[in-house]
Coordinates of C-alpha atoms and ligand atoms in Angstrom, one line a residue:
M1 CA 0.0 0.0 0.0
T2 CA 1.2 3.6 -0.7
I3 CA 0.9 5.9 2.3
I4 CA 0.0 9.6 2.0
K5 CA 2.1 11.3 4.7
T6 CA 0.6 13.4 7.5
N7 CA 2.5 15.8 9.8
T8 CA 2.1 13.6 12.8
A9 CA 5.5 11.9 12.9
D10 CA 6.1 12.9 16.6
I11 CA 3.1 11.0 17.9
Q12 CA 3.5 8.0 15.5
T13 CA 3.7 4.7 17.4
I14 CA 3.2 2.4 14.5
K15 CA 6.5 2.4 12.5
L16 CA 7.7 0.5 9.4
L17 CA 10.4 -2.0 10.3
P18 CA 13.9 -1.5 8.9
E19 CA 14.7 -3.7 5.8
H20 CA 17.3 -5.9 7.6
L21 CA 14.8 -6.8 10.4
I22 CA 12.1 -7.6 7.8
D23 CA 14.6 -9.9 6.1
Q24 CA 15.4 -11.7 9.4
I25 CA 11.7 -12.2 10.2
K26 CA 10.8 -13.3 6.7
A27 CA 13.9 -15.6 6.6
G28 CA 12.2 -17.7 9.3
E29 CA 9.5 -18.7 6.9
V30 CA 11.9 -19.8 4.1
V31 CA 15.0 -21.1 5.9
E32 CA 13.7 -22.7 9.0
R33 CA 16.5 -25.3 9.3
P34 CA 19.5 -26.4 7.2
S35 CA 17.4 -28.8 5.1
S36 CA 15.1 -26.0 3.9
L37 CA 18.1 -24.0 2.9
V38 CA 19.6 -27.0 0.9
K39 CA 16.2 -27.4 -0.7
E40 CA 16.2 -23.7 -1.9
L41 CA 19.8 -24.0 -3.3
L42 CA 19.1 -27.2 -5.2
E43 CA 16.0 -25.7 -6.6
N44 CA 18.0 -22.8 -7.9
S45 CA 20.6 -25.1 -9.5
I46 CA 18.0 -27.1 -11.2
D47 CA 16.1 -24.0 -12.4
A48 CA 19.5 -22.9 -13.9
N49 CA 19.5 -26.1 -16.1
S50 CA 22.5 -27.7 -14.4
S51 CA 23.4 -31.2 -15.4
K52 CA 25.9 -31.7 -12.6
I53 CA 25.4 -30.7 -8.9
E54 CA 27.9 -31.2 -6.1
I55 CA 26.8 -30.9 -2.5
Q56 CA 29.0 -30.7 0.6
I57 CA 27.6 -30.6 4.2
I58 CA 29.6 -30.2 7.4
D59 CA 28.0 -30.6 10.9
N60 CA 24.5 -31.1 9.5
G61 CA 24.8 -27.8 7.7
L62 CA 25.5 -25.6 10.7
E63 CA 29.2 -25.3 9.8
L64 CA 29.1 -25.4 6.0
I65 CA 26.6 -26.0 3.2
C66 CA 28.1 -25.8 -0.2
V67 CA 26.3 -26.3 -3.5
E68 CA 28.1 -26.1 -6.8
D69 CA 26.5 -26.4 -10.2
N70 CA 27.3 -26.1 -13.9
G71 CA 24.2 -24.2 -14.8
K72 CA 23.6 -20.9 -16.6
G73 CA 25.2 -18.7 -13.8
I74 CA 24.6 -15.1 -12.7
S75 CA 26.4 -12.2 -14.2
F76 CA 28.5 -9.7 -12.2
H77 CA 25.8 -7.1 -12.8
D78 CA 22.9 -9.3 -11.6
L79 CA 24.8 -10.8 -8.6
P80 CA 23.8 -8.3 -5.9
Y81 CA 20.2 -8.3 -7.1
A82 CA 20.0 -12.1 -6.6
F83 CA 20.4 -11.5 -2.9
C84 CA 17.7 -8.8 -2.6
R85 CA 14.2 -9.8 -1.4
H86 CA 11.6 -10.3 -4.1
A87 CA 14.2 -10.3 -6.8
T88 CA 13.7 -13.1 -9.3
S89 CA 14.3 -13.9 -13.0
K90 CA 11.5 -16.4 -13.0
I91 CA 8.1 -14.6 -13.0
E92 CA 7.0 -11.1 -14.1
R93 CA 3.2 -11.2 -13.5
Y94 CA 0.8 -12.7 -10.9
E95 CA -0.7 -15.0 -13.6
D96 CA 2.8 -16.5 -14.2
L97 CA 2.2 -18.3 -10.8
Y98 CA -0.2 -20.6 -12.6
K99 CA 2.1 -21.3 -15.5
L100 CA 5.1 -22.3 -13.4
N101 CA 7.9 -24.3 -15.0
S102 CA 10.5 -23.5 -12.4
Y103 CA 10.9 -24.5 -8.7
G104 CA 11.5 -20.9 -7.6
F105 CA 9.4 -17.8 -8.2
R106 CA 9.2 -15.8 -4.9
G107 CA 12.7 -14.4 -5.2
E108 CA 13.3 -14.5 -1.4
A109 CA 15.4 -17.6 -0.8
L110 CA 18.8 -16.1 -1.4
A111 CA 17.9 -12.9 0.5
S112 CA 16.7 -15.0 3.5
I113 CA 19.8 -17.2 3.4
A114 CA 22.1 -14.2 3.2
S115 CA 20.5 -12.5 6.1
S116 CA 21.0 -15.5 8.4
S117 CA 24.6 -16.6 7.6
K118 CA 28.0 -15.8 6.2
L119 CA 27.8 -16.4 2.5
L120 CA 30.1 -16.5 -0.4
C121 CA 28.9 -16.9 -4.0
Q122 CA 30.9 -17.2 -7.2
S123 CA 29.1 -17.3 -10.5
T124 CA 29.8 -17.2 -14.2
P125 CA 27.3 -17.1 -17.0
L126 CA 27.4 -19.6 -20.0
D127 CA 29.4 -17.2 -22.2
L128 CA 32.2 -17.3 -19.6
T129 CA 32.4 -13.5 -19.4
N130 CA 31.1 -11.2 -16.7
G131 CA 31.4 -13.6 -13.8
G132 CA 31.3 -12.2 -10.3
R133 CA 32.1 -13.0 -6.6
I134 CA 30.1 -11.6 -3.7
E135 CA 30.5 -12.0 0.1
I136 CA 27.6 -11.2 2.4
D137 CA 27.6 -11.4 6.2
G138 CA 24.2 -11.3 8.0
G139 CA 22.6 -9.5 5.0
R140 CA 25.4 -6.9 4.7
Q141 CA 27.4 -6.9 1.5
V142 CA 31.1 -7.2 2.3
T143 CA 32.8 -7.5 -1.1
L144 CA 31.7 -7.6 -4.7
N145 CA 34.3 -8.3 -7.5
P146 CA 34.4 -9.4 -11.1
L147 CA 35.6 -13.0 -11.5
P148 CA 37.6 -13.5 -14.7
N149 CA 38.3 -16.8 -16.4
N150 CA 36.0 -19.1 -14.4
K151 CA 34.0 -22.1 -15.6
N152 CA 30.3 -21.5 -16.0
G153 CA 28.0 -22.2 -13.1
T154 CA 27.4 -21.1 -9.6
S155 CA 29.0 -22.1 -6.3
I156 CA 27.5 -21.0 -3.0
Y157 CA 29.2 -21.5 0.4
I158 CA 27.2 -20.9 3.5
R159 CA 29.0 -20.8 6.8
E160 CA 27.8 -20.3 10.4
L161 CA 24.1 -20.6 9.7
F162 CA 21.9 -18.6 12.1
Y163 CA 25.0 -17.1 13.8
N164 CA 23.2 -13.8 14.1
T165 CA 19.8 -15.2 15.1
P166 CA 20.6 -17.3 18.2
A167 CA 16.9 -17.7 19.0
R168 CA 16.5 -19.6 15.7
L169 CA 19.6 -21.7 16.3
K170 CA 17.9 -22.9 19.6
F171 CA 15.1 -24.4 17.5
I172 CA 17.4 -26.7 15.6
K173 CA 16.5 -30.2 16.6
S174 CA 18.7 -33.1 17.5
K175 CA 21.7 -33.9 15.1
Q176 CA 19.9 -37.1 14.0
S177 CA 16.7 -35.3 13.2
E178 CA 18.5 -32.6 11.2
K179 CA 20.5 -35.2 9.3
N180 CA 17.3 -37.2 8.5
S181 CA 15.7 -34.1 7.2
L182 CA 18.7 -33.2 5.1
K183 CA 18.8 -36.7 3.7
R184 CA 15.1 -36.7 2.9
I185 CA 15.3 -33.4 1.0
I186 CA 18.5 -34.4 -0.9
N187 CA 17.0 -37.8 -1.8
S188 CA 13.9 -36.1 -3.1
F189 CA 16.0 -34.2 -5.6
L190 CA 17.9 -37.3 -6.6
I191 CA 14.6 -39.1 -7.3
A192 CA 12.9 -36.2 -9.1
N193 CA 16.0 -35.5 -11.3
P194 CA 17.5 -38.8 -12.4
S195 CA 19.1 -37.2 -15.5
I196 CA 21.3 -35.0 -13.3
D197 CA 24.7 -36.1 -12.0
F198 CA 24.9 -35.6 -8.2
S199 CA 27.6 -36.0 -5.7
I200 CA 27.2 -35.6 -1.9
K201 CA 30.0 -35.3 0.6
W202 CA 29.0 -35.5 4.3
D203 CA 31.7 -34.2 6.7
D204 CA 35.0 -36.0 5.9
K205 CA 33.3 -39.1 4.5
E206 CA 33.8 -40.3 1.0
K207 CA 31.8 -38.6 -1.7
L208 CA 28.6 -40.4 -2.7
I209 CA 28.1 -40.4 -6.4
Y210 CA 24.8 -40.7 -8.3
K211 CA 25.6 -40.9 -12.0
S212 CA 23.0 -39.4 -14.4
L213 CA 20.6 -42.0 -15.8
P214 CA 19.1 -42.2 -19.3
K215 CA 15.3 -41.8 -19.6
G216 CA 13.2 -44.7 -18.3
Q217 CA 15.7 -45.8 -15.7
L218 CA 14.3 -44.0 -12.7
E219 CA 13.7 -47.3 -10.9
K220 CA 17.5 -47.8 -10.6
R221 CA 17.9 -44.6 -8.6
L222 CA 14.8 -45.3 -6.5
C223 CA 16.2 -48.7 -5.5
K224 CA 19.5 -47.2 -4.6
I225 CA 17.8 -44.8 -2.2
F226 CA 15.0 -47.1 -0.9
F227 CA 17.4 -50.0 -0.1
N228 CA 20.5 -48.0 0.7
N229 CA 22.6 -49.7 -2.0
K230 CA 21.7 -53.2 -0.6
K231 CA 21.2 -55.8 -3.3
N232 CA 18.7 -58.8 -3.3
H233 CA 15.5 -56.8 -3.0
L234 CA 12.3 -57.5 -4.9
P235 CA 11.6 -55.3 -7.9
L236 CA 9.4 -52.3 -7.2
H237 CA 5.6 -52.5 -7.7
M238 CA 4.7 -49.9 -10.3
F239 CA 1.4 -48.3 -11.4
N240 CA 0.3 -45.6 -13.9
A241 CA -3.0 -43.7 -14.2
E242 CA -4.2 -40.9 -16.3
Y243 CA -7.4 -38.8 -16.3
E244 CA -8.2 -35.5 -17.9
G245 CA -4.6 -34.3 -18.1
N246 CA -3.7 -35.6 -14.6
K247 CA -1.1 -38.3 -14.7
I248 CA 0.0 -40.5 -11.7
R249 CA 3.1 -42.7 -11.7
G250 CA 3.9 -44.7 -8.6
F251 CA 6.5 -47.0 -7.3
L252 CA 6.0 -49.1 -4.1
S253 CA 8.6 -51.4 -2.5
Q254 CA 7.3 -54.9 -2.0
E255 CA 9.3 -55.2 1.2
S256 CA 7.6 -53.7 4.3
G257 CA 7.7 -53.6 8.1
R258 CA 6.2 -52.1 11.2
G259 CA 6.4 -48.3 11.7
N260 CA 7.7 -45.5 9.6
A261 CA 11.3 -45.4 10.8
G262 CA 13.7 -45.9 7.9
K263 CA 11.0 -45.8 5.3
S264 CA 11.1 -43.4 2.3
H265 CA 7.8 -41.8 1.5
F266 CA 7.9 -39.2 -1.3
L267 CA 5.0 -37.4 -3.0
F268 CA 5.8 -35.2 -6.0
A269 CA 3.5 -32.8 -7.8
N270 CA 5.0 -31.7 -11.1
N271 CA 8.3 -32.9 -9.8
R272 CA 8.1 -30.8 -6.6
L273 CA 8.2 -32.7 -3.3
F274 CA 5.2 -31.9 -1.1
N275 CA 3.5 -33.1 2.0
D276 CA -0.2 -34.2 2.1
K277 CA -1.5 -36.3 5.0
S278 CA -4.6 -37.5 3.3
L279 CA -2.8 -38.7 0.1
H280 CA -0.2 -40.3 2.3
Q281 CA -2.9 -42.1 4.3
A282 CA -4.6 -43.1 1.1
I283 CA -1.4 -44.7 -0.2
L284 CA -0.8 -46.6 3.1
R285 CA -4.4 -47.8 3.2
N286 CA -4.6 -48.9 -0.4
A287 CA -1.2 -50.7 -0.3
K288 CA -2.1 -52.8 2.7
D289 CA -2.7 -55.9 0.6
L290 CA 0.9 -55.6 -0.6
W291 CA 2.5 -54.6 2.7
G292 CA 0.3 -56.4 5.2
E293 CA -2.1 -54.8 7.7
G294 CA -0.4 -52.2 9.8
N295 CA 2.9 -52.3 7.9
T296 CA 4.4 -49.8 5.6
G297 CA 7.0 -49.9 2.8
H298 CA 8.8 -47.3 0.7
Y299 CA 6.9 -45.3 -1.9
A300 CA 7.4 -42.6 -4.5
V301 CA 4.4 -41.2 -6.2
F302 CA 4.6 -38.6 -9.1
I303 CA 1.5 -36.6 -9.9
S304 CA 1.6 -34.4 -13.0
T305 CA -1.1 -31.9 -13.5
P306 CA -1.5 -28.9 -15.7
P307 CA 0.3 -26.0 -13.9
S308 CA -2.9 -24.0 -14.0
E309 CA -4.6 -26.6 -11.7
I310 CA -2.3 -26.4 -8.7
D311 CA -1.4 -23.6 -6.3
V312 CA 2.2 -23.9 -5.0
N313 CA 2.0 -20.4 -3.4
V314 CA 0.3 -21.6 -0.2
H315 CA 3.3 -21.2 2.1
P316 CA 6.7 -19.6 1.5
N317 CA 8.5 -23.0 1.9
K318 CA 6.4 -24.4 -1.0
I319 CA 6.0 -27.8 0.6
Q320 CA 2.2 -27.5 0.8
I321 CA 0.3 -27.7 -2.5
K322 CA -3.4 -27.1 -3.3
F323 CA -4.9 -29.1 -6.1
F324 CA -7.9 -27.6 -7.8
K325 CA -9.3 -31.1 -8.4
S326 CA -8.1 -32.7 -5.2
S327 CA -10.9 -35.2 -5.0
T328 CA -10.2 -36.5 -8.5
I329 CA -6.5 -36.9 -7.7
Y330 CA -7.3 -38.7 -4.5
S331 CA -9.7 -41.1 -6.1
L332 CA -7.5 -41.8 -9.1
L333 CA -4.5 -42.6 -6.8
S334 CA -6.5 -44.8 -4.4
S335 CA -8.2 -46.8 -7.1
M336 CA -5.0 -47.3 -9.1
I337 CA -3.0 -48.6 -6.2
S338 CA -5.6 -51.1 -5.0
R339 CA -6.4 -52.2 -8.6
S340 CA -2.8 -52.7 -9.6
I341 CA -2.0 -54.6 -6.4
S342 CA -4.9 -56.9 -6.7
E343 CA -3.9 -57.6 -10.3
Q344 CA -0.4 -58.5 -9.2
I345 CA -1.8 -60.7 -6.4
E346 CA -4.2 -62.4 -8.7
A347 CA -1.4 -63.2 -11.2
E348 CA 0.8 -64.6 -8.4
V349 CA -2.0 -66.7 -6.8
L350 CA -2.9 -68.2 -10.1
K351 CA 0.7 -69.1 -11.0
P352 CA 1.5 -71.8 -8.4
Q353 CA -2.0 -73.4 -8.6
I354 CA -1.9 -73.9 -12.3
N355 CA 1.7 -75.3 -12.1
S356 CA 1.0 -77.7 -9.3
G357 CA -2.3 -78.9 -10.7
N358 CA -3.4 -79.3 -7.1
L359 CA -6.5 -77.1 -7.0
S360 CA -8.7 -79.4 -4.9
M361 CA -6.6 -79.6 -1.7
P362 CA -8.6 -78.2 1.2
S363 CA -7.1 -75.2 2.9
P364 CA -7.5 -74.7 6.7
L365 CA -10.1 -72.1 5.8
H366 CA -12.1 -74.5 3.8
I367 CA -12.1 -76.9 6.8
I368 CA -13.3 -74.2 9.2
E369 CA -16.0 -73.1 6.7
N370 CA -17.3 -76.6 6.2
S371 CA -17.5 -77.4 9.8
F372 CA -19.3 -74.2 10.6
N373 CA -21.7 -74.4 7.6
I374 CA -24.7 -73.1 9.3
S375 CA -26.9 -72.3 6.3
S376 CA -27.2 -75.9 5.1
S377 CA -27.7 -77.4 8.6
E378 CA -31.4 -78.1 9.4
S379 CA -30.4 -78.4 13.0
T380 CA -32.8 -77.1 15.6
E381 CA -30.0 -77.1 18.0
G382 CA -29.0 -73.9 19.8
T383 CA -31.0 -70.9 21.0
F384 CA -32.2 -67.9 19.2
L385 CA -30.5 -64.6 19.8
E386 CA -32.8 -62.1 21.4
K387 CA -32.5 -58.5 20.3
T388 CA -30.1 -57.0 22.7
N389 CA -28.3 -53.7 23.1
T390 CA -25.2 -55.2 24.6
E391 CA -22.1 -54.9 22.6
I392 CA -20.2 -57.9 21.3
I393 CA -17.8 -58.7 24.1
K394 CA -15.3 -60.6 21.9
G395 CA -15.5 -61.4 18.3
Y396 CA -13.4 -62.7 15.4
L397 CA -13.8 -62.7 11.7
I398 CA -12.6 -66.3 11.4
S399 CA -12.9 -66.2 7.6
N400 CA -14.4 -64.0 5.0
K401 CA -17.6 -66.0 5.4
Y402 CA -18.0 -66.5 9.2
S403 CA -17.5 -64.6 12.4
I404 CA -17.7 -66.0 15.9
I405 CA -18.9 -63.6 18.5
E406 CA -19.6 -63.6 22.2
L407 CA -22.8 -61.9 23.1
A408 CA -25.3 -62.3 25.9
A409 CA -23.2 -64.9 27.7
Q410 CA -23.1 -67.1 24.7
N411 CA -20.9 -67.8 21.6
W412 CA -22.5 -67.5 18.2
I413 CA -21.6 -68.2 14.6
V414 CA -22.5 -65.5 12.2
D415 CA -22.8 -66.0 8.4
N416 CA -21.3 -62.7 7.2
Y417 CA -22.6 -63.0 3.7
R418 CA -26.2 -63.5 4.7
L419 CA -26.0 -60.8 7.4
Y420 CA -24.6 -58.5 4.7
S421 CA -27.2 -59.4 2.2
R422 CA -30.0 -59.0 4.7
F423 CA -28.6 -55.6 5.7
W424 CA -28.9 -54.2 2.2
N425 CA -32.2 -55.8 1.5
T426 CA -33.9 -54.2 4.5
L427 CA -32.1 -50.9 4.5
Q428 CA -34.4 -47.9 3.9
P429 CA -32.5 -44.7 4.3
N430 CA -34.4 -41.4 4.0
E431 CA -33.2 -38.0 3.0
T432 CA -32.0 -37.1 6.5
T433 CA -29.9 -40.2 6.9
I434 CA -28.1 -40.0 3.5
T435 CA -24.6 -38.5 4.1
P436 CA -22.4 -36.8 1.4
L437 CA -18.8 -38.0 1.3
L438 CA -16.1 -35.3 1.8
I439 CA -13.8 -37.4 -0.4
S440 CA -15.6 -39.4 -3.1
E441 CA -14.8 -43.2 -3.2
P442 CA -13.7 -44.5 -6.6
F443 CA -15.1 -47.7 -8.2
Y444 CA -13.9 -49.2 -11.5
C445 CA -16.8 -49.7 -13.8
K446 CA -16.9 -49.8 -17.6
E447 CA -20.6 -50.8 -17.7
S448 CA -23.4 -48.2 -17.8
I449 CA -24.7 -47.5 -14.3
E450 CA -27.8 -45.7 -15.6
S451 CA -30.3 -48.6 -15.2
S452 CA -29.0 -49.5 -11.7
S453 CA -28.5 -46.0 -10.4
K454 CA -32.2 -45.4 -9.4
Y455 CA -32.2 -48.5 -7.2
L456 CA -28.7 -47.8 -5.7
E457 CA -30.0 -44.3 -4.8
T458 CA -32.8 -45.8 -2.8
K459 CA -30.1 -47.3 -0.7
G460 CA -28.4 -44.0 -0.3
L461 CA -25.6 -44.7 -2.8
E462 CA -25.3 -41.9 -5.4
F463 CA -22.6 -42.4 -8.1
E464 CA -21.2 -40.0 -10.7
R465 CA -19.2 -41.1 -13.8
V466 CA -15.9 -39.4 -14.2
N467 CA -14.5 -41.3 -17.2
K468 CA -15.2 -44.5 -19.2
D469 CA -13.5 -46.6 -16.5
L470 CA -14.3 -44.8 -13.3
V471 CA -17.3 -43.8 -11.2
L472 CA -17.2 -41.9 -7.9
L473 CA -19.5 -42.6 -5.0
K474 CA -20.8 -39.3 -3.6
T475 CA -23.2 -40.3 -0.8
I476 CA -23.7 -43.2 1.6
P477 CA -26.4 -44.2 4.1
E478 CA -25.3 -42.9 7.6
E479 CA -25.6 -46.4 9.0
I480 CA -22.3 -47.3 7.3
N481 CA -20.4 -44.2 8.2
G482 CA -17.0 -45.2 9.5
F483 CA -17.0 -48.5 7.6
S484 CA -14.2 -49.4 5.2
L485 CA -16.3 -48.2 2.3
S486 CA -14.6 -49.9 -0.7
S487 CA -14.8 -53.4 0.8
F488 CA -18.2 -52.9 2.2
I489 CA -19.9 -51.4 -0.8
T490 CA -18.1 -53.3 -3.6
P491 CA -20.0 -56.6 -3.4
F492 CA -23.4 -54.8 -3.4
F493 CA -22.4 -52.4 -6.1
Y494 CA -21.2 -55.0 -8.6
F495 CA -24.1 -57.3 -7.8
Y496 CA -26.6 -54.7 -8.9
L497 CA -24.5 -53.7 -11.8
K498 CA -24.0 -57.1 -13.2
K499 CA -26.8 -59.2 -11.7
S500 CA -24.7 -62.2 -12.3
S501 CA -26.7 -64.4 -9.9
N502 CA -30.0 -64.1 -8.0
N503 CA -28.7 -64.0 -4.5
L504 CA -26.5 -61.3 -3.2
H505 CA -24.9 -63.7 -0.7
Q506 CA -24.1 -66.2 -3.4
H507 CA -22.6 -63.4 -5.6
I508 CA -20.3 -62.3 -2.7
E509 CA -19.1 -65.9 -2.1
E510 CA -18.3 -66.3 -5.7
S511 CA -16.8 -62.9 -6.7
H512 CA -16.2 -60.5 -3.8
P513 CA -15.6 -62.6 -0.8
Q514 CA -14.5 -59.8 1.5
C515 CA -17.5 -57.6 2.6
F516 CA -16.5 -56.9 6.3
N517 CA -13.2 -55.4 7.1
S518 CA -13.4 -55.8 10.9
I519 CA -15.5 -57.4 13.5
N520 CA -16.7 -53.9 14.5
E521 CA -18.6 -53.7 11.2
V522 CA -20.4 -57.0 12.0
N523 CA -21.1 -55.6 15.5
N524 CA -22.6 -52.4 14.1
I525 CA -24.8 -54.2 11.7
L526 CA -26.0 -56.6 14.3
K527 CA -26.9 -53.6 16.5
L528 CA -29.0 -52.2 13.7
T529 CA -30.9 -55.4 12.9
S530 CA -34.3 -56.3 14.0
V531 CA -35.4 -59.2 16.3
N532 CA -36.6 -61.0 13.3
L533 CA -33.2 -61.1 11.7
L534 CA -31.6 -62.4 14.8
Q535 CA -34.0 -65.3 14.8
D536 CA -33.0 -66.4 11.4
K537 CA -30.9 -69.5 11.9
K538 CA -29.3 -69.1 8.5
I539 CA -27.7 -65.9 9.7
I540 CA -26.8 -66.5 13.3
V541 CA -26.7 -69.7 15.4
A542 CA -25.3 -70.6 18.8
L543 CA -21.9 -72.2 18.6
T544 CA -22.3 -75.8 19.8
E545 CA -20.3 -78.8 20.7
T546 CA -21.3 -80.2 17.3
H547 CA -19.6 -77.4 15.4
I548 CA -16.4 -77.9 17.3
S549 CA -16.4 -81.7 17.0
N550 CA -17.1 -81.2 13.2
L551 CA -14.0 -79.2 13.0
F552 CA -11.8 -81.8 14.6
S553 CA -13.4 -84.7 12.7
L554 CA -12.7 -82.9 9.4
T555 CA -9.1 -82.1 10.2
Ligands
ADP1 P1 13.8 -17.5 -7.0 O1 14.4 -18.8 -7.1 O2 12.5 -17.6 -6.3 O3 13.8 -16.6 -8.2 P2 16.1 -16.9 -5.3 O4 16.3 -16.0 -4.2 O5 16.2 -18.4 -5.0 O6 14.7 -16.6 -5.9 O7 17.1 -16.6 -6.4 C1 17.1 -15.3 -7.0 C2 17.6 -15.3 -8.4 O8 19.0 -15.6 -8.5 C3 16.9 -16.3 -9.3 O9 15.7 -15.9 -9.9 C4 18.0 -16.6 -10.3 O10 17.9 -15.7 -11.4 C5 19.3 -16.3 -9.6 N1 20.0 -17.6 -9.2 C6 19.9 -18.1 -7.9 N2 20.7 -19.2 -7.8 C7 21.1 -19.5 -9.1 C8 22.0 -20.5 -9.7 N3 22.4 -21.6 -9.0 N4 22.3 -20.4 -11.0 C9 21.8 -19.4 -11.7 N5 21.0 -18.4 -11.2 C10 20.7 -18.4 -9.9
MG2 MG1 15.0 -20.0 -5.6

């Protein structure tokens, strides 16, 4: 804003801060810790079209951070401007923010770094004339000289970071945490730029070299980083998806383990590392069939979207990103991961069975299911379950088909498929109990949903088609709020779409055997059901001695 001056300077208590103080305050947003500084320097080197970048770090960046590149350089004339706040060669107009092809655009990184350290920069443009050398201490220019006969590129040396802002130095975390953060940032650039030659030197250790890779060999660099140079790992699981100009390419390790320690998790949008909790959670959730329940593995996911459809200017550190079509990206990513993993699993399951020719051997699950087969037994044994408000005390999903629960001082066998089928048949949601989903759930579906959509809507399920392969679920009945939606709705959805058999429970058994994800879902449905249902001996019967002895006689 431009101020029209008044004659009241003597009583003025609100004053404009001096430039150097503004620089120090703003610097906190951009260079919070050594890793954020390394990120800014590497972004600049890549924006300068460098094909070779050398990094040196001493004492986790507090003693020295040095980045040298062979990019297009800065001329002697431009050199002091590069260290002024809001000085950039990358954008000219506000609209340019939505056409970004560069990492940088705010023109404040070098100013922030220079205001919080002792800095030396030598740079020479491509024509090898007009190079320069500048020294800045705590934002104050100390020397500026021409630099004749140098090779093209830029070298920046940063010493004694935060020496003049001790309060900020105090916020630096433990050595290990700073090192982990530095490694994560550097690794993200190695992964996002496989065609660049990198070398990294930590303290007085030997240089780590990452040779530039030809197009299509990103997996090599990923494996080097995920597995820390160890050999004998499984190949990465890969997936690709594309929808309306949004492309997603993902790589998941097949190895996994408990907890996140030591795991690499990288999300990129237009080759820029960013953090997003809900996308991260979606990846972990959808990869659980590959990694096992509760485990995580390594991943790198690259999202490419038209520059006009993302906003990078959410925070000065540019690590938060807003997608204009976040729901589409979320759905596309979730559905692609789970689909590609189930395709891989299907291929692997089929292989050994076909080879061994031993399809009829009963598995332990078959034995349990046969001995607990409650739907075919005409037995009058066992009591009815009275409608009760008591919670299940204990319960297990012993297979996809059966649960055993303890309720009202008795153990019961529940036929999950019949319970599920009865739930949908008797469900009658009304307008007030239909809940819109904040994030739509994707379903793969090439068939037309027109003819089934009316019926599905009477059950509170409203779908919208996004492309020829994908529909999004927009609303659900409130009764299933909190359920694992994709496994709970899939059997019902495909049954109504394909009508491949007459009975929903038969259809589940044959084509979508997992309808409940946890015993809590069985419990919640039991709580909703009527007395009538609980007296249906095809759905729930008391667990008796006979069932147990069946189990042992069959094994
Ligand atoms: P931004 O990257 O947002 O433009 P910076 O403060 O990081 O702002 O850099 C200011 C300017 O200095 C850049 O716009 C660029 O012109 C120049 N610059 C910085 N680092 C390099 C480099 N390694 N090689 C060439 N030019 C650079
Ligand atoms: Mg920059």
